[in-house]
Amino acid sequence: MWKKILGIGASKREKDLVALYDRVPKEKRPRHIAIIMDGNGRWAEGKGLIRTAGHRAGVHTLRSILQVCVDLGIEVLTVYAFSTENWKRPRPEVDFLMSLFSEYLEKEIQEMEDNHVRLRFLGREDGMSEALLRQMHGAEDRLAAGDGLQFNIAANYGGQDEILRAVRTLAARAAAGDLAPDAIDAAAFSAALDTAGQPPVDLMIRTSGDLRLSNFLLWQAAYAEFWFTETNWPDFTPEEFVQAIVDFAQRKRRFGGLNPRKGK
Ligand code: IPE
Ligand code: IPE
Ligand code: MG
């Protein structure tokens, strides 16, 4: 079982994190946090290890960040696990990532269930093996009743691909006479995306120093605040994660309007 931060057995470090988060006013907390978990390869190379060792180490980080999100009561966490462009990598690395993915699901599903996590995969299915797809669907079904953290894993995901799939779905409905083209507004479009029903991204975190989106959540991140760190994903800590949230809470979001203070 994951330790509940405020429960028996919680360490001072865990309590400090919660205390830090508690000081962030409720209305300033991000509802949806997205993470581009980058830098596994660089982490491994820096240690003289093979790249796949970095991916394995990255799974430990994901485990701790998911746990923190559960404990803090975050509403939605979306992580970028494999992009539609990552198929360009050498076959052994791709195969390793797919098997790591399956191992992760197998090992973590019970704890996710115990913690009321609801799971959804974002992305396209083709290219993934039948066995892995069965496992992914099985995990989604098993956690469908979860009323805690909404956890999205973007696997075989590309923002452009997601938008195109949504466009095709809507166009097919329009062609069939089920949908008036004028009815395709932002809400209808959002509802055709893989993240249907979920709030837009508030905070987008990318580790490992690159300052780009790499085709992640193009629509959903329209007004996201960005937070970058040089830390490679395997070294990313719950402290840094909470620091990102604290920094986010200090940003002034305008959504195209005036600065609330000056605008009054
Ligand atoms: C992120 O780490 C994980 C995936 C893309 C699957 P990378 O493998 O991209 O690591 P770097 O960017 O090469 O260091
Ligand atoms: C983005 O990282 C994808 C994931 C983290 C899964 P990449 O390492 O693939 O991105 P680029 O190629 O540096 O833009
Ligand atoms: Mg990378």
PDB file of C-alpha atoms and ligand atoms in Angstrom:
ATOM      1  CA  MET A   1       0.000   0.000   0.000  1.00  0.00           C
ATOM      2  CA  TRP A   2       1.118   3.515  -0.653  1.00  0.00           C
ATOM      3  CA  LYS A   3       1.593   5.443   2.531  1.00  0.00           C
ATOM      4  CA  LYS A   4      -0.901   8.230   2.936  1.00  0.00           C
ATOM      5  CA  ILE A   5       1.182  11.305   3.577  1.00  0.00           C
ATOM      6  CA  LEU A   6      -0.704  12.433   6.640  1.00  0.00           C
ATOM      7  CA  GLY A   7      -1.283   8.955   7.983  1.00  0.00           C
ATOM      8  CA  ILE A   8       0.727   6.763  10.263  1.00  0.00           C
ATOM      9  CA  GLY A   9       4.192   6.132   8.881  1.00  0.00           C
ATOM     10  CA  ALA A  10       4.461   9.374   6.943  1.00  0.00           C
ATOM     11  CA  SER A  11       7.970  10.787   7.030  1.00  0.00           C
ATOM     12  CA  LYS A  12       8.890  14.354   7.955  1.00  0.00           C
ATOM     13  CA  ARG A  13       9.805  14.957   4.319  1.00  0.00           C
ATOM     14  CA  GLU A  14       6.341  13.911   3.170  1.00  0.00           C
ATOM     15  CA  LYS A  15       4.648  16.026   5.803  1.00  0.00           C
ATOM     16  CA  ASP A  16       6.769  19.034   4.800  1.00  0.00           C
ATOM     17  CA  LEU A  17       5.663  18.646   1.205  1.00  0.00           C
ATOM     18  CA  VAL A  18       2.010  18.582   2.145  1.00  0.00           C
ATOM     19  CA  ALA A  19       2.505  21.569   4.425  1.00  0.00           C
ATOM     20  CA  LEU A  20       4.084  23.477   1.542  1.00  0.00           C
ATOM     21  CA  TYR A  21       1.222  22.556  -0.768  1.00  0.00           C
ATOM     22  CA  ASP A  22      -1.348  23.446   1.888  1.00  0.00           C
ATOM     23  CA  ARG A  23      -0.067  27.005   1.858  1.00  0.00           C
ATOM     24  CA  VAL A  24      -1.100  27.339  -1.787  1.00  0.00           C
ATOM     25  CA  PRO A  25      -4.607  28.857  -1.801  1.00  0.00           C
ATOM     26  CA  LYS A  26      -7.168  26.358  -3.097  1.00  0.00           C
ATOM     27  CA  GLU A  27      -8.289  28.531  -6.015  1.00  0.00           C
ATOM     28  CA  LYS A  28      -4.651  28.852  -7.157  1.00  0.00           C
ATOM     29  CA  ARG A  29      -3.993  25.130  -7.372  1.00  0.00           C
ATOM     30  CA  PRO A  30      -3.717  23.532 -10.793  1.00  0.00           C
ATOM     31  CA  ARG A  31      -6.568  21.161 -11.625  1.00  0.00           C
ATOM     32  CA  HIS A  32      -4.754  19.472 -14.494  1.00  0.00           C
ATOM     33  CA  ILE A  33      -0.979  18.909 -14.518  1.00  0.00           C
ATOM     34  CA  ALA A  34       0.762  17.496 -17.583  1.00  0.00           C
ATOM     35  CA  ILE A  35       4.336  16.219 -17.587  1.00  0.00           C
ATOM     36  CA  ILE A  36       6.736  15.616 -20.449  1.00  0.00           C
ATOM     37  CA  MET A  37       8.934  13.030 -18.758  1.00  0.00           C
ATOM     38  CA  ASP A  38      12.095  13.710 -20.720  1.00  0.00           C
ATOM     39  CA  GLY A  39      15.796  12.944 -20.222  1.00  0.00           C
ATOM     40  CA  ASN A  40      15.874   9.250 -19.396  1.00  0.00           C
ATOM     41  CA  GLY A  41      18.488   8.617 -22.072  1.00  0.00           C
ATOM     42  CA  ARG A  42      20.679  11.539 -21.011  1.00  0.00           C
ATOM     43  CA  TRP A  43      20.459  10.447 -17.382  1.00  0.00           C
ATOM     44  CA  ALA A  44      21.682   6.970 -18.321  1.00  0.00           C
ATOM     45  CA  GLU A  45      24.379   8.207 -20.673  1.00  0.00           C
ATOM     46  CA  GLY A  46      25.671  10.535 -17.953  1.00  0.00           C
ATOM     47  CA  LYS A  47      26.153   7.522 -15.730  1.00  0.00           C
ATOM     48  CA  GLY A  48      27.773   5.388 -18.425  1.00  0.00           C
ATOM     49  CA  LEU A  49      24.678   3.182 -18.591  1.00  0.00           C
ATOM     50  CA  ILE A  50      22.588   2.069 -21.564  1.00  0.00           C
ATOM     51  CA  ARG A  51      19.571   4.254 -22.381  1.00  0.00           C
ATOM     52  CA  THR A  52      17.073   1.622 -21.282  1.00  0.00           C
ATOM     53  CA  ALA A  53      18.445   1.830 -17.730  1.00  0.00           C
ATOM     54  CA  GLY A  54      17.216   5.425 -17.787  1.00  0.00           C
ATOM     55  CA  HIS A  55      13.713   4.353 -18.776  1.00  0.00           C
ATOM     56  CA  ARG A  56      13.644   1.862 -15.929  1.00  0.00           C
ATOM     57  CA  ALA A  57      14.808   4.531 -13.473  1.00  0.00           C
ATOM     58  CA  GLY A  58      12.138   6.856 -14.890  1.00  0.00           C
ATOM     59  CA  VAL A  59       9.420   4.427 -13.838  1.00  0.00           C
ATOM     60  CA  HIS A  60      10.437   4.911 -10.203  1.00  0.00           C
ATOM     61  CA  THR A  61      10.035   8.652 -10.595  1.00  0.00           C
ATOM     62  CA  LEU A  62       6.596   8.202 -12.137  1.00  0.00           C
ATOM     63  CA  ARG A  63       5.594   6.022  -9.227  1.00  0.00           C
ATOM     64  CA  SER A  64       6.595   8.675  -6.680  1.00  0.00           C
ATOM     65  CA  ILE A  65       4.971  11.544  -8.587  1.00  0.00           C
ATOM     66  CA  LEU A  66       1.721   9.619  -8.995  1.00  0.00           C
ATOM     67  CA  GLN A  67       1.757   8.915  -5.281  1.00  0.00           C
ATOM     68  CA  VAL A  68       2.271  12.592  -4.493  1.00  0.00           C
ATOM     69  CA  CYS A  69      -0.616  13.547  -6.791  1.00  0.00           C
ATOM     70  CA  VAL A  70      -2.891  11.096  -4.980  1.00  0.00           C
ATOM     71  CA  ASP A  71      -1.806  12.376  -1.600  1.00  0.00           C
ATOM     72  CA  LEU A  72      -2.217  16.037  -2.548  1.00  0.00           C
ATOM     73  CA  GLY A  73      -5.614  15.443  -4.104  1.00  0.00           C
ATOM     74  CA  ILE A  74      -4.695  16.614  -7.626  1.00  0.00           C
ATOM     75  CA  GLU A  75      -7.626  16.214 -10.026  1.00  0.00           C
ATOM     76  CA  VAL A  76      -5.913  15.244 -13.301  1.00  0.00           C
ATOM     77  CA  LEU A  77      -2.342  14.124 -14.079  1.00  0.00           C
ATOM     78  CA  THR A  78      -1.324  13.432 -17.681  1.00  0.00           C
ATOM     79  CA  VAL A  79       2.094  11.983 -18.471  1.00  0.00           C
ATOM     80  CA  TYR A  80       3.752  11.639 -21.859  1.00  0.00           C
ATOM     81  CA  ALA A  81       5.054   8.092 -22.045  1.00  0.00           C
ATOM     82  CA  PHE A  82       5.506   7.482 -25.788  1.00  0.00           C
ATOM     83  CA  SER A  83       4.904   9.796 -28.715  1.00  0.00           C
ATOM     84  CA  THR A  84       3.744   8.973 -32.233  1.00  0.00           C
ATOM     85  CA  GLU A  85       7.242  10.098 -33.249  1.00  0.00           C
ATOM     86  CA  ASN A  86       9.046   7.790 -30.813  1.00  0.00           C
ATOM     87  CA  TRP A  87       8.567   4.851 -33.246  1.00  0.00           C
ATOM     88  CA  LYS A  88      11.568   6.332 -35.073  1.00  0.00           C
ATOM     89  CA  ARG A  89      13.843   5.049 -32.308  1.00  0.00           C
ATOM     90  CA  PRO A  90      15.849   1.832 -32.649  1.00  0.00           C
ATOM     91  CA  ARG A  91      13.625  -1.245 -32.456  1.00  0.00           C
ATOM     92  CA  PRO A  92      15.245  -2.645 -29.275  1.00  0.00           C
ATOM     93  CA  GLU A  93      14.543   0.610 -27.413  1.00  0.00           C
ATOM     94  CA  VAL A  94      10.923   0.672 -28.621  1.00  0.00           C
ATOM     95  CA  ASP A  95      10.459  -2.978 -27.636  1.00  0.00           C
ATOM     96  CA  PHE A  96      11.965  -2.288 -24.225  1.00  0.00           C
ATOM     97  CA  LEU A  97       9.603   0.637 -23.659  1.00  0.00           C
ATOM     98  CA  MET A  98       6.577  -1.491 -24.610  1.00  0.00           C
ATOM     99  CA  SER A  99       7.549  -4.268 -22.231  1.00  0.00           C
ATOM    100  CA  LEU A 100       8.330  -1.779 -19.462  1.00  0.00           C
ATOM    101  CA  PHE A 101       4.925  -0.313 -20.000  1.00  0.00           C
ATOM    102  CA  SER A 102       3.278  -3.708 -19.581  1.00  0.00           C
ATOM    103  CA  GLU A 103       5.373  -4.462 -16.489  1.00  0.00           C
ATOM    104  CA  TYR A 104       4.459  -1.088 -14.987  1.00  0.00           C
ATOM    105  CA  LEU A 105       0.744  -1.705 -15.467  1.00  0.00           C
ATOM    106  CA  GLU A 106       0.943  -5.158 -13.978  1.00  0.00           C
ATOM    107  CA  LYS A 107       2.880  -3.999 -10.923  1.00  0.00           C
ATOM    108  CA  GLU A 108       1.002  -0.781 -10.196  1.00  0.00           C
ATOM    109  CA  ILE A 109      -2.628  -1.528 -10.976  1.00  0.00           C
ATOM    110  CA  GLN A 110      -3.475  -2.854  -7.522  1.00  0.00           C
ATOM    111  CA  GLU A 111      -2.093   0.220  -5.801  1.00  0.00           C
ATOM    112  CA  MET A 112      -3.879   2.472  -8.246  1.00  0.00           C
ATOM    113  CA  GLU A 113      -7.112   0.670  -7.474  1.00  0.00           C
ATOM    114  CA  ASP A 114      -6.511   0.912  -3.726  1.00  0.00           C
ATOM    115  CA  ASN A 115      -6.011   4.643  -4.157  1.00  0.00           C
ATOM    116  CA  HIS A 116      -9.159   5.185  -6.277  1.00  0.00           C
ATOM    117  CA  VAL A 117      -7.169   6.239  -9.345  1.00  0.00           C
ATOM    118  CA  ARG A 118      -9.077   6.276 -12.646  1.00  0.00           C
ATOM    119  CA  LEU A 119      -6.924   5.503 -15.661  1.00  0.00           C
ATOM    120  CA  ARG A 120      -7.275   6.559 -19.275  1.00  0.00           C
ATOM    121  CA  PHE A 121      -4.876   6.055 -22.152  1.00  0.00           C
ATOM    122  CA  LEU A 122      -4.517   8.880 -24.647  1.00  0.00           C
ATOM    123  CA  GLY A 123      -3.303   8.112 -28.142  1.00  0.00           C
ATOM    124  CA  ARG A 124      -3.811   5.760 -31.025  1.00  0.00           C
ATOM    125  CA  GLU A 125      -3.934   2.005 -30.831  1.00  0.00           C
ATOM    126  CA  ASP A 126      -2.341   0.843 -34.058  1.00  0.00           C
ATOM    127  CA  GLY A 127       1.240  -0.253 -33.677  1.00  0.00           C
ATOM    128  CA  MET A 128       0.745  -1.550 -30.143  1.00  0.00           C
ATOM    129  CA  SER A 129       0.595  -5.326 -29.731  1.00  0.00           C
ATOM    130  CA  GLU A 130      -2.740  -7.092 -29.187  1.00  0.00           C
ATOM    131  CA  ALA A 131      -1.561  -8.336 -25.807  1.00  0.00           C
ATOM    132  CA  LEU A 132      -0.592  -4.869 -24.621  1.00  0.00           C
ATOM    133  CA  LEU A 133      -3.866  -3.377 -25.860  1.00  0.00           C
ATOM    134  CA  ARG A 134      -5.792  -6.049 -23.971  1.00  0.00           C
ATOM    135  CA  GLN A 135      -3.856  -5.191 -20.839  1.00  0.00           C
ATOM    136  CA  MET A 136      -4.454  -1.446 -21.315  1.00  0.00           C
ATOM    137  CA  HIS A 137      -8.198  -1.908 -21.835  1.00  0.00           C
ATOM    138  CA  GLY A 138      -8.366  -4.298 -18.901  1.00  0.00           C
ATOM    139  CA  ALA A 139      -6.638  -1.739 -16.670  1.00  0.00           C
ATOM    140  CA  GLU A 140      -8.969   1.058 -17.802  1.00  0.00           C
ATOM    141  CA  ASP A 141     -12.012  -1.113 -17.141  1.00  0.00           C
ATOM    142  CA  ARG A 142     -10.773  -2.226 -13.742  1.00  0.00           C
ATOM    143  CA  LEU A 143     -10.166   1.362 -12.631  1.00  0.00           C
ATOM    144  CA  ALA A 144     -13.223   2.875 -14.324  1.00  0.00           C
ATOM    145  CA  ALA A 145     -15.076   3.362 -11.036  1.00  0.00           C
ATOM    146  CA  GLY A 146     -12.179   5.249  -9.418  1.00  0.00           C
ATOM    147  CA  ASP A 147     -13.346   8.540  -7.946  1.00  0.00           C
ATOM    148  CA  GLY A 148      -9.907   9.921  -7.065  1.00  0.00           C
ATOM    149  CA  LEU A 149      -7.101  11.133  -9.298  1.00  0.00           C
ATOM    150  CA  GLN A 150      -7.746  10.984 -13.049  1.00  0.00           C
ATOM    151  CA  PHE A 151      -4.501   9.584 -14.414  1.00  0.00           C
ATOM    152  CA  ASN A 152      -3.918   9.830 -18.159  1.00  0.00           C
ATOM    153  CA  ILE A 153      -1.034   8.002 -19.803  1.00  0.00           C
ATOM    154  CA  ALA A 154      -0.268   9.323 -23.271  1.00  0.00           C
ATOM    155  CA  ALA A 155       1.111   6.312 -25.122  1.00  0.00           C
ATOM    156  CA  ASN A 156       1.454   6.288 -28.895  1.00  0.00           C
ATOM    157  CA  TYR A 157       0.143   9.831 -28.572  1.00  0.00           C
ATOM    158  CA  GLY A 158       0.628  12.892 -30.747  1.00  0.00           C
ATOM    159  CA  GLY A 159      -1.305  16.135 -30.386  1.00  0.00           C
ATOM    160  CA  GLN A 160      -1.682  16.564 -34.147  1.00  0.00           C
ATOM    161  CA  ASP A 161      -2.789  12.959 -34.527  1.00  0.00           C
ATOM    162  CA  GLU A 162      -5.369  13.397 -31.752  1.00  0.00           C
ATOM    163  CA  ILE A 163      -6.741  16.529 -33.430  1.00  0.00           C
ATOM    164  CA  LEU A 164      -6.949  14.775 -36.797  1.00  0.00           C
ATOM    165  CA  ARG A 165      -8.760  11.801 -35.280  1.00  0.00           C
ATOM    166  CA  ALA A 166     -11.251  14.188 -33.649  1.00  0.00           C
ATOM    167  CA  VAL A 167     -11.727  16.057 -36.934  1.00  0.00           C
ATOM    168  CA  ARG A 168     -12.433  12.787 -38.753  1.00  0.00           C
ATOM    169  CA  THR A 169     -14.966  11.706 -36.115  1.00  0.00           C
ATOM    170  CA  LEU A 170     -16.790  15.021 -36.311  1.00  0.00           C
ATOM    171  CA  ALA A 171     -16.617  15.139 -40.113  1.00  0.00           C
ATOM    172  CA  ALA A 172     -18.086  11.623 -40.312  1.00  0.00           C
ATOM    173  CA  ARG A 173     -20.965  12.645 -38.050  1.00  0.00           C
ATOM    174  CA  ALA A 174     -21.537  15.765 -40.124  1.00  0.00           C
ATOM    175  CA  ALA A 175     -21.456  13.770 -43.368  1.00  0.00           C
ATOM    176  CA  ALA A 176     -23.984  11.335 -41.891  1.00  0.00           C
ATOM    177  CA  GLY A 177     -26.273  14.260 -41.059  1.00  0.00           C
ATOM    178  CA  ASP A 178     -25.928  13.770 -37.285  1.00  0.00           C
ATOM    179  CA  LEU A 179     -24.061  17.007 -36.651  1.00  0.00           C
ATOM    180  CA  ALA A 180     -24.490  20.497 -38.095  1.00  0.00           C
ATOM    181  CA  PRO A 181     -21.083  21.988 -39.034  1.00  0.00           C
ATOM    182  CA  ASP A 182     -22.063  25.159 -37.143  1.00  0.00           C
ATOM    183  CA  ALA A 183     -22.465  23.105 -33.977  1.00  0.00           C
ATOM    184  CA  ILE A 184     -18.734  22.327 -33.972  1.00  0.00           C
ATOM    185  CA  ASP A 185     -17.632  24.773 -31.308  1.00  0.00           C
ATOM    186  CA  ALA A 186     -14.776  24.531 -28.794  1.00  0.00           C
ATOM    187  CA  ALA A 187     -16.873  22.428 -26.410  1.00  0.00           C
ATOM    188  CA  ALA A 188     -17.909  19.965 -29.118  1.00  0.00           C
ATOM    189  CA  PHE A 189     -14.346  19.717 -30.347  1.00  0.00           C
ATOM    190  CA  SER A 190     -12.942  19.169 -26.836  1.00  0.00           C
ATOM    191  CA  ALA A 191     -15.503  16.417 -26.347  1.00  0.00           C
ATOM    192  CA  ALA A 192     -14.157  14.597 -29.419  1.00  0.00           C
ATOM    193  CA  LEU A 193     -10.593  14.535 -28.069  1.00  0.00           C
ATOM    194  CA  ASP A 194      -9.024  11.736 -26.012  1.00  0.00           C
ATOM    195  CA  THR A 195      -9.309  13.958 -22.911  1.00  0.00           C
ATOM    196  CA  ALA A 196     -13.098  14.369 -23.335  1.00  0.00           C
ATOM    197  CA  GLY A 197     -14.753  15.614 -20.164  1.00  0.00           C
ATOM    198  CA  GLN A 198     -11.520  16.691 -18.486  1.00  0.00           C
ATOM    199  CA  PRO A 199     -10.422  20.248 -17.666  1.00  0.00           C
ATOM    200  CA  PRO A 200      -7.712  21.880 -19.834  1.00  0.00           C
ATOM    201  CA  VAL A 201      -4.071  21.706 -18.767  1.00  0.00           C
ATOM    202  CA  ASP A 202      -3.155  24.337 -16.167  1.00  0.00           C
ATOM    203  CA  LEU A 203       0.465  23.431 -15.570  1.00  0.00           C
ATOM    204  CA  MET A 204       2.797  21.837 -18.120  1.00  0.00           C
ATOM    205  CA  ILE A 205       6.098  20.529 -16.748  1.00  0.00           C
ATOM    206  CA  ARG A 206       9.004  19.391 -18.914  1.00  0.00           C
ATOM    207  CA  THR A 207      12.159  17.909 -17.443  1.00  0.00           C
ATOM    208  CA  SER A 208      15.644  17.764 -18.907  1.00  0.00           C
ATOM    209  CA  GLY A 209      16.095  21.254 -20.270  1.00  0.00           C
ATOM    210  CA  ASP A 210      14.443  21.224 -23.694  1.00  0.00           C
ATOM    211  CA  LEU A 211      11.980  24.052 -24.195  1.00  0.00           C
ATOM    212  CA  ARG A 212       9.372  22.571 -26.508  1.00  0.00           C
ATOM    213  CA  LEU A 213       6.042  20.754 -26.561  1.00  0.00           C
ATOM    214  CA  SER A 214       7.068  17.858 -28.824  1.00  0.00           C
ATOM    215  CA  ASN A 215       3.489  17.430 -30.050  1.00  0.00           C
ATOM    216  CA  PHE A 216       1.956  17.033 -26.571  1.00  0.00           C
ATOM    217  CA  LEU A 217      -1.608  18.196 -25.785  1.00  0.00           C
ATOM    218  CA  LEU A 218      -1.615  20.933 -28.422  1.00  0.00           C
ATOM    219  CA  TRP A 219      -5.273  21.827 -27.943  1.00  0.00           C
ATOM    220  CA  GLN A 220      -5.521  21.249 -24.187  1.00  0.00           C
ATOM    221  CA  ALA A 221      -2.434  23.337 -23.346  1.00  0.00           C
ATOM    222  CA  ALA A 222      -3.733  26.484 -25.079  1.00  0.00           C
ATOM    223  CA  TYR A 223      -3.488  28.502 -21.847  1.00  0.00           C
ATOM    224  CA  ALA A 224      -1.213  26.255 -19.798  1.00  0.00           C
ATOM    225  CA  GLU A 225       1.576  27.753 -17.721  1.00  0.00           C
ATOM    226  CA  PHE A 226       4.944  26.196 -18.536  1.00  0.00           C
ATOM    227  CA  TRP A 227       7.513  25.074 -16.001  1.00  0.00           C
ATOM    228  CA  PHE A 228      10.869  23.748 -17.166  1.00  0.00           C
ATOM    229  CA  THR A 229      13.722  22.178 -15.245  1.00  0.00           C
ATOM    230  CA  GLU A 230      17.184  20.980 -16.228  1.00  0.00           C
ATOM    231  CA  THR A 231      16.694  17.907 -14.037  1.00  0.00           C
ATOM    232  CA  ASN A 232      16.470  14.669 -15.986  1.00  0.00           C
ATOM    233  CA  TRP A 233      13.269  12.735 -15.345  1.00  0.00           C
ATOM    234  CA  PRO A 234      14.878   9.934 -13.273  1.00  0.00           C
ATOM    235  CA  ASP A 235      16.242  12.578 -10.861  1.00  0.00           C
ATOM    236  CA  PHE A 236      13.008  14.582 -10.652  1.00  0.00           C
ATOM    237  CA  THR A 237      11.713  14.640  -7.071  1.00  0.00           C
ATOM    238  CA  PRO A 238       8.402  15.263  -5.302  1.00  0.00           C
ATOM    239  CA  GLU A 239      10.036  18.416  -3.865  1.00  0.00           C
ATOM    240  CA  GLU A 240      10.640  19.799  -7.341  1.00  0.00           C
ATOM    241  CA  PHE A 241       7.115  18.836  -8.343  1.00  0.00           C
ATOM    242  CA  VAL A 242       5.589  20.724  -5.425  1.00  0.00           C
ATOM    243  CA  GLN A 243       7.928  23.649  -6.171  1.00  0.00           C
ATOM    244  CA  ALA A 244       6.474  23.756  -9.700  1.00  0.00           C
ATOM    245  CA  ILE A 245       2.978  23.975  -8.213  1.00  0.00           C
ATOM    246  CA  VAL A 246       4.042  26.723  -5.786  1.00  0.00           C
ATOM    247  CA  ASP A 247       5.587  28.690  -8.686  1.00  0.00           C
ATOM    248  CA  PHE A 248       2.467  28.137 -10.768  1.00  0.00           C
ATOM    249  CA  ALA A 249       0.314  29.581  -7.984  1.00  0.00           C
ATOM    250  CA  GLN A 250       2.317  32.815  -8.175  1.00  0.00           C
ATOM    251  CA  ARG A 251       1.763  33.304 -11.910  1.00  0.00           C
ATOM    252  CA  LYS A 252      -0.800  35.800 -13.109  1.00  0.00           C
ATOM    253  CA  ARG A 253      -3.029  34.099 -15.631  1.00  0.00           C
ATOM    254  CA  ARG A 254      -4.926  36.459 -17.871  1.00  0.00           C
ATOM    255  CA  PHE A 255      -6.472  34.252 -20.567  1.00  0.00           C
ATOM    256  CA  GLY A 256      -6.322  37.186 -22.949  1.00  0.00           C
ATOM    257  CA  GLY A 257      -7.958  39.619 -20.542  1.00  0.00           C
ATOM    258  CA  LEU A 258      -6.405  42.325 -18.427  1.00  0.00           C
ATOM    259  CA  ASN A 259      -4.278  41.787 -15.374  1.00  0.00           C
ATOM    260  CA  PRO A 260      -6.987  41.401 -12.695  1.00  0.00           C
ATOM    261  CA  ARG A 261      -5.380  44.019 -10.424  1.00  0.00           C
ATOM    262  CA  LYS A 262      -4.773  46.638 -13.097  1.00  0.00           C
ATOM    263  CA  GLY A 263      -8.031  45.953 -14.868  1.00  0.00           C
ATOM    264  CA  LYS A 264     -10.264  46.894 -11.942  1.00  0.00           C
TER     265      LYS A 264
HETATM  266  C1  IPE B   1      11.961  10.321 -22.314  1.00  0.00           C
HETATM  267  O1  IPE B   1      13.340  10.186 -22.266  1.00  0.00           O
HETATM  268  C2  IPE B   1      11.249   9.005 -22.472  1.00  0.00           C
HETATM  269  C3  IPE B   1      10.710   8.768 -23.820  1.00  0.00           C
HETATM  270  C4  IPE B   1      10.717   9.590 -24.816  1.00  0.00           C
HETATM  271  C5  IPE B   1      10.095   7.470 -24.033  1.00  0.00           C
HETATM  272  P1  IPE B   1      14.227  10.144 -23.567  1.00  0.00           P
HETATM  273  O2  IPE B   1      14.396   8.713 -23.984  1.00  0.00           O
HETATM  274  O3  IPE B   1      13.665  11.030 -24.617  1.00  0.00           O
HETATM  275  O4  IPE B   1      15.611  10.705 -23.037  1.00  0.00           O
HETATM  276  P2  IPE B   1      16.559  11.730 -23.784  1.00  0.00           P
HETATM  277  O5  IPE B   1      15.738  12.913 -24.155  1.00  0.00           O
HETATM  278  O6  IPE B   1      17.092  11.011 -24.991  1.00  0.00           O
HETATM  279  O7  IPE B   1      17.618  12.052 -22.785  1.00  0.00           O
HETATM  280  C1  IPE B   2       8.825  13.719 -25.803  1.00  0.00           C
HETATM  281  O1  IPE B   2      10.166  13.491 -25.670  1.00  0.00           O
HETATM  282  C2  IPE B   2       8.077  12.419 -25.698  1.00  0.00           C
HETATM  283  C3  IPE B   2       8.081  11.793 -24.386  1.00  0.00           C
HETATM  284  C4  IPE B   2       8.587  12.281 -23.294  1.00  0.00           C
HETATM  285  C5  IPE B   2       7.406  10.520 -24.334  1.00  0.00           C
HETATM  286  P1  IPE B   2      11.143  13.278 -26.922  1.00  0.00           P
HETATM  287  O2  IPE B   2      12.478  13.007 -26.349  1.00  0.00           O
HETATM  288  O3  IPE B   2      10.582  12.272 -27.842  1.00  0.00           O
HETATM  289  O4  IPE B   2      11.065  14.701 -27.635  1.00  0.00           O
HETATM  290  P2  IPE B   2      12.070  15.403 -28.645  1.00  0.00           P
HETATM  291  O5  IPE B   2      12.346  14.425 -29.745  1.00  0.00           O
HETATM  292  O6  IPE B   2      13.314  15.729 -27.873  1.00  0.00           O
HETATM  293  O7  IPE B   2      11.357  16.628 -29.081  1.00  0.00           O
HETATM  294 MG    MG B   3      13.925  12.985 -25.054  1.00  0.00          MG
END
